[in-house]
């Protein structure tokens, strides 16, 4: 019999295992929760084949997950979960404030050149200064 925290963890893993089937059923345009419930009622390798829209024994149809891939994924997930649960503290780099963006120039606002008698504002030539 599982303790409360163990039961909670087992429920999390069970929901995570159902997630791919939920997405497959949704992508097939089906009521995902109905598909999951039908698969839950089955025994062993019973499942849903979205390509052919049928329920049955997945192994008989040659639809299988490589066991090593599934096992390693679950082992890694458990390892990371355990690490997070037993970590007492973590050290992070403090985020550095971003430097303000440099001001843009006033493109298209050229000098005063072309105005009669001002000579482009260079020392206000033209006025005898």
PDB file of C-alpha atoms in Angstrom:
ATOM      1  CA  UNK A   1       0.000   0.000   0.000  1.00  0.00           C
ATOM      2  CA  UNK A   2       1.329   3.427  -0.968  1.00  0.00           C
ATOM      3  CA  UNK A   3       1.656   6.300   1.457  1.00  0.00           C
ATOM      4  CA  UNK A   4      -0.021   9.605   0.570  1.00  0.00           C
ATOM      5  CA  UNK A   5       3.057  11.207  -0.999  1.00  0.00           C
ATOM      6  CA  UNK A   6       3.907   7.993  -2.878  1.00  0.00           C
ATOM      7  CA  UNK A   7       0.345   7.709  -4.188  1.00  0.00           C
ATOM      8  CA  UNK A   8       0.503  11.335  -5.311  1.00  0.00           C
ATOM      9  CA  UNK A   9       3.769  10.647  -7.155  1.00  0.00           C
ATOM     10  CA  UNK A  10       2.329   7.512  -8.769  1.00  0.00           C
ATOM     11  CA  UNK A  11      -0.680   9.517  -9.978  1.00  0.00           C
ATOM     12  CA  UNK A  12       1.632  12.101 -11.537  1.00  0.00           C
ATOM     13  CA  UNK A  13       3.535   9.384 -13.409  1.00  0.00           C
ATOM     14  CA  UNK A  14       0.266   7.764 -14.535  1.00  0.00           C
ATOM     15  CA  UNK A  15      -1.025  11.074 -15.928  1.00  0.00           C
ATOM     16  CA  UNK A  16       2.297  11.665 -17.689  1.00  0.00           C
ATOM     17  CA  UNK A  17       2.025   8.234 -19.309  1.00  0.00           C
ATOM     18  CA  UNK A  18      -1.476   9.078 -20.580  1.00  0.00           C
ATOM     19  CA  UNK A  19      -0.407  12.384 -22.138  1.00  0.00           C
ATOM     20  CA  UNK A  20       0.804  10.954 -25.484  1.00  0.00           C
ATOM     21  CA  UNK A  21      -2.470   9.035 -25.954  1.00  0.00           C
ATOM     22  CA  UNK A  22      -4.470  12.177 -25.152  1.00  0.00           C
ATOM     23  CA  UNK A  23      -2.589  14.145 -27.808  1.00  0.00           C
ATOM     24  CA  UNK A  24      -2.899  11.370 -30.397  1.00  0.00           C
ATOM     25  CA  UNK A  25      -6.666  11.168 -29.816  1.00  0.00           C
ATOM     26  CA  UNK A  26      -7.056  14.966 -29.988  1.00  0.00           C
ATOM     27  CA  UNK A  27      -5.033  15.112 -33.209  1.00  0.00           C
ATOM     28  CA  UNK A  28      -7.277  12.386 -34.643  1.00  0.00           C
ATOM     29  CA  UNK A  29     -10.300  14.583 -33.881  1.00  0.00           C
ATOM     30  CA  UNK A  30     -11.662  12.281 -31.178  1.00  0.00           C
ATOM     31  CA  UNK A  31     -12.881  12.873 -27.642  1.00  0.00           C
ATOM     32  CA  UNK A  32      -9.533  12.232 -25.945  1.00  0.00           C
ATOM     33  CA  UNK A  33     -10.874  11.369 -22.486  1.00  0.00           C
ATOM     34  CA  UNK A  34     -13.178   8.713 -23.966  1.00  0.00           C
ATOM     35  CA  UNK A  35     -10.252   7.099 -25.792  1.00  0.00           C
ATOM     36  CA  UNK A  36      -8.109   7.082 -22.641  1.00  0.00           C
ATOM     37  CA  UNK A  37     -10.934   5.551 -20.596  1.00  0.00           C
ATOM     38  CA  UNK A  38     -11.462   2.757 -23.153  1.00  0.00           C
ATOM     39  CA  UNK A  39      -7.734   1.986 -23.142  1.00  0.00           C
ATOM     40  CA  UNK A  40      -7.699   1.956 -19.319  1.00  0.00           C
ATOM     41  CA  UNK A  41     -10.435  -0.684 -19.342  1.00  0.00           C
ATOM     42  CA  UNK A  42      -8.289  -2.965 -21.507  1.00  0.00           C
ATOM     43  CA  UNK A  43      -5.694  -5.358 -20.176  1.00  0.00           C
ATOM     44  CA  UNK A  44      -2.007  -5.821 -21.003  1.00  0.00           C
ATOM     45  CA  UNK A  45      -0.982  -4.198 -24.264  1.00  0.00           C
ATOM     46  CA  UNK A  46      -4.496  -3.076 -25.202  1.00  0.00           C
ATOM     47  CA  UNK A  47      -4.511   0.324 -26.881  1.00  0.00           C
ATOM     48  CA  UNK A  48      -5.818   2.575 -29.637  1.00  0.00           C
ATOM     49  CA  UNK A  49      -4.477   2.629 -33.214  1.00  0.00           C
ATOM     50  CA  UNK A  50      -5.260   6.122 -34.519  1.00  0.00           C
ATOM     51  CA  UNK A  51      -4.101   5.347 -38.051  1.00  0.00           C
ATOM     52  CA  UNK A  52      -6.747   2.644 -38.488  1.00  0.00           C
ATOM     53  CA  UNK A  53      -9.214   3.952 -35.863  1.00  0.00           C
ATOM     54  CA  UNK A  54      -9.385   0.714 -33.877  1.00  0.00           C
ATOM     55  CA  UNK A  55      -8.904  -0.621 -30.361  1.00  0.00           C
ATOM     56  CA  UNK A  56      -7.091  -3.852 -29.633  1.00  0.00           C
ATOM     57  CA  UNK A  57      -3.825  -5.548 -28.726  1.00  0.00           C
ATOM     58  CA  UNK A  58      -1.033  -3.263 -29.887  1.00  0.00           C
ATOM     59  CA  UNK A  59       1.584  -6.032 -29.784  1.00  0.00           C
ATOM     60  CA  UNK A  60      -0.481  -8.217 -32.130  1.00  0.00           C
ATOM     61  CA  UNK A  61      -0.513  -5.330 -34.604  1.00  0.00           C
ATOM     62  CA  UNK A  62       3.238  -4.735 -34.288  1.00  0.00           C
ATOM     63  CA  UNK A  63       2.774  -1.350 -32.612  1.00  0.00           C
ATOM     64  CA  UNK A  64       5.302  -1.283 -29.791  1.00  0.00           C
ATOM     65  CA  UNK A  65       7.633   1.121 -28.014  1.00  0.00           C
ATOM     66  CA  UNK A  66      11.215  -0.053 -27.737  1.00  0.00           C
ATOM     67  CA  UNK A  67      11.373  -1.070 -24.069  1.00  0.00           C
ATOM     68  CA  UNK A  68      14.845   0.365 -23.548  1.00  0.00           C
ATOM     69  CA  UNK A  69      13.722   3.835 -24.660  1.00  0.00           C
ATOM     70  CA  UNK A  70      10.737   3.841 -22.308  1.00  0.00           C
ATOM     71  CA  UNK A  71      12.761   2.433 -19.407  1.00  0.00           C
ATOM     72  CA  UNK A  72      15.576   4.976 -19.797  1.00  0.00           C
ATOM     73  CA  UNK A  73      13.098   7.869 -20.092  1.00  0.00           C
ATOM     74  CA  UNK A  74      11.372   6.837 -16.859  1.00  0.00           C
ATOM     75  CA  UNK A  75      14.701   6.281 -15.080  1.00  0.00           C
ATOM     76  CA  UNK A  76      15.937   9.730 -16.097  1.00  0.00           C
ATOM     77  CA  UNK A  77      12.673  11.377 -15.053  1.00  0.00           C
ATOM     78  CA  UNK A  78      12.833   9.663 -11.665  1.00  0.00           C
ATOM     79  CA  UNK A  79      16.472  10.671 -11.250  1.00  0.00           C
ATOM     80  CA  UNK A  80      15.793  14.337 -11.969  1.00  0.00           C
ATOM     81  CA  UNK A  81      12.722  14.301  -9.712  1.00  0.00           C
ATOM     82  CA  UNK A  82      14.750  12.807  -6.882  1.00  0.00           C
ATOM     83  CA  UNK A  83      17.483  15.366  -7.376  1.00  0.00           C
ATOM     84  CA  UNK A  84      15.005  18.238  -7.233  1.00  0.00           C
ATOM     85  CA  UNK A  85      13.312  16.855  -4.127  1.00  0.00           C
ATOM     86  CA  UNK A  86      16.567  16.374  -2.215  1.00  0.00           C
ATOM     87  CA  UNK A  87      18.252  19.635  -3.204  1.00  0.00           C
ATOM     88  CA  UNK A  88      18.430  22.005  -0.255  1.00  0.00           C
ATOM     89  CA  UNK A  89      19.647  25.018  -2.182  1.00  0.00           C
ATOM     90  CA  UNK A  90      20.715  26.103  -5.638  1.00  0.00           C
ATOM     91  CA  UNK A  91      23.077  28.851  -6.802  1.00  0.00           C
ATOM     92  CA  UNK A  92      22.211  30.897  -9.849  1.00  0.00           C
ATOM     93  CA  UNK A  93      23.860  33.840 -11.560  1.00  0.00           C
ATOM     94  CA  UNK A  94      21.922  37.009 -10.815  1.00  0.00           C
ATOM     95  CA  UNK A  95      20.371  38.375 -13.983  1.00  0.00           C
ATOM     96  CA  UNK A  96      22.284  41.385 -15.242  1.00  0.00           C
ATOM     97  CA  UNK A  97      20.221  44.417 -16.214  1.00  0.00           C
ATOM     98  CA  UNK A  98      20.276  44.997 -19.916  1.00  0.00           C
ATOM     99  CA  UNK A  99      22.057  48.132 -21.092  1.00  0.00           C
ATOM    100  CA  UNK A 100      19.651  50.721 -22.474  1.00  0.00           C
ATOM    101  CA  UNK A 101      19.439  50.789 -26.219  1.00  0.00           C
ATOM    102  CA  UNK A 102      21.564  53.534 -27.770  1.00  0.00           C
ATOM    103  CA  UNK A 103      19.618  56.559 -28.961  1.00  0.00           C
ATOM    104  CA  UNK A 104      18.972  56.622 -32.651  1.00  0.00           C
ATOM    105  CA  UNK A 105      20.221  59.427 -34.833  1.00  0.00           C
ATOM    106  CA  UNK A 106      17.826  61.859 -36.370  1.00  0.00           C
ATOM    107  CA  UNK A 107      18.106  60.361 -39.812  1.00  0.00           C
ATOM    108  CA  UNK A 108      16.754  62.531 -42.593  1.00  0.00           C
ATOM    109  CA  UNK A 109      17.234  65.723 -40.566  1.00  0.00           C
ATOM    110  CA  UNK A 110      20.405  66.988 -42.240  1.00  0.00           C
ATOM    111  CA  UNK A 111      22.099  70.256 -41.288  1.00  0.00           C
ATOM    112  CA  UNK A 112      20.919  73.677 -42.261  1.00  0.00           C
ATOM    113  CA  UNK A 113      22.832  73.587 -45.520  1.00  0.00           C
ATOM    114  CA  UNK A 114      21.109  75.096 -48.471  1.00  0.00           C
ATOM    115  CA  UNK A 115      19.610  77.972 -46.553  1.00  0.00           C
ATOM    116  CA  UNK A 116      20.758  81.151 -48.160  1.00  0.00           C
ATOM    117  CA  UNK A 117      23.624  82.935 -46.438  1.00  0.00           C
ATOM    118  CA  UNK A 118      24.138  80.319 -43.721  1.00  0.00           C
ATOM    119  CA  UNK A 119      26.751  78.184 -45.468  1.00  0.00           C
ATOM    120  CA  UNK A 120      25.659  74.973 -43.748  1.00  0.00           C
ATOM    121  CA  UNK A 121      25.874  76.382 -40.190  1.00  0.00           C
ATOM    122  CA  UNK A 122      29.644  75.867 -40.122  1.00  0.00           C
ATOM    123  CA  UNK A 123      30.506  78.800 -37.857  1.00  0.00           C
ATOM    124  CA  UNK A 124      27.465  80.664 -39.190  1.00  0.00           C
ATOM    125  CA  UNK A 125      29.542  81.793 -42.129  1.00  0.00           C
ATOM    126  CA  UNK A 126      27.842  84.288 -44.319  1.00  0.00           C
ATOM    127  CA  UNK A 127      26.974  86.604 -41.468  1.00  0.00           C
ATOM    128  CA  UNK A 128      30.552  87.767 -40.994  1.00  0.00           C
ATOM    129  CA  UNK A 129      31.053  86.073 -37.629  1.00  0.00           C
TER     130      UNK A 129
END
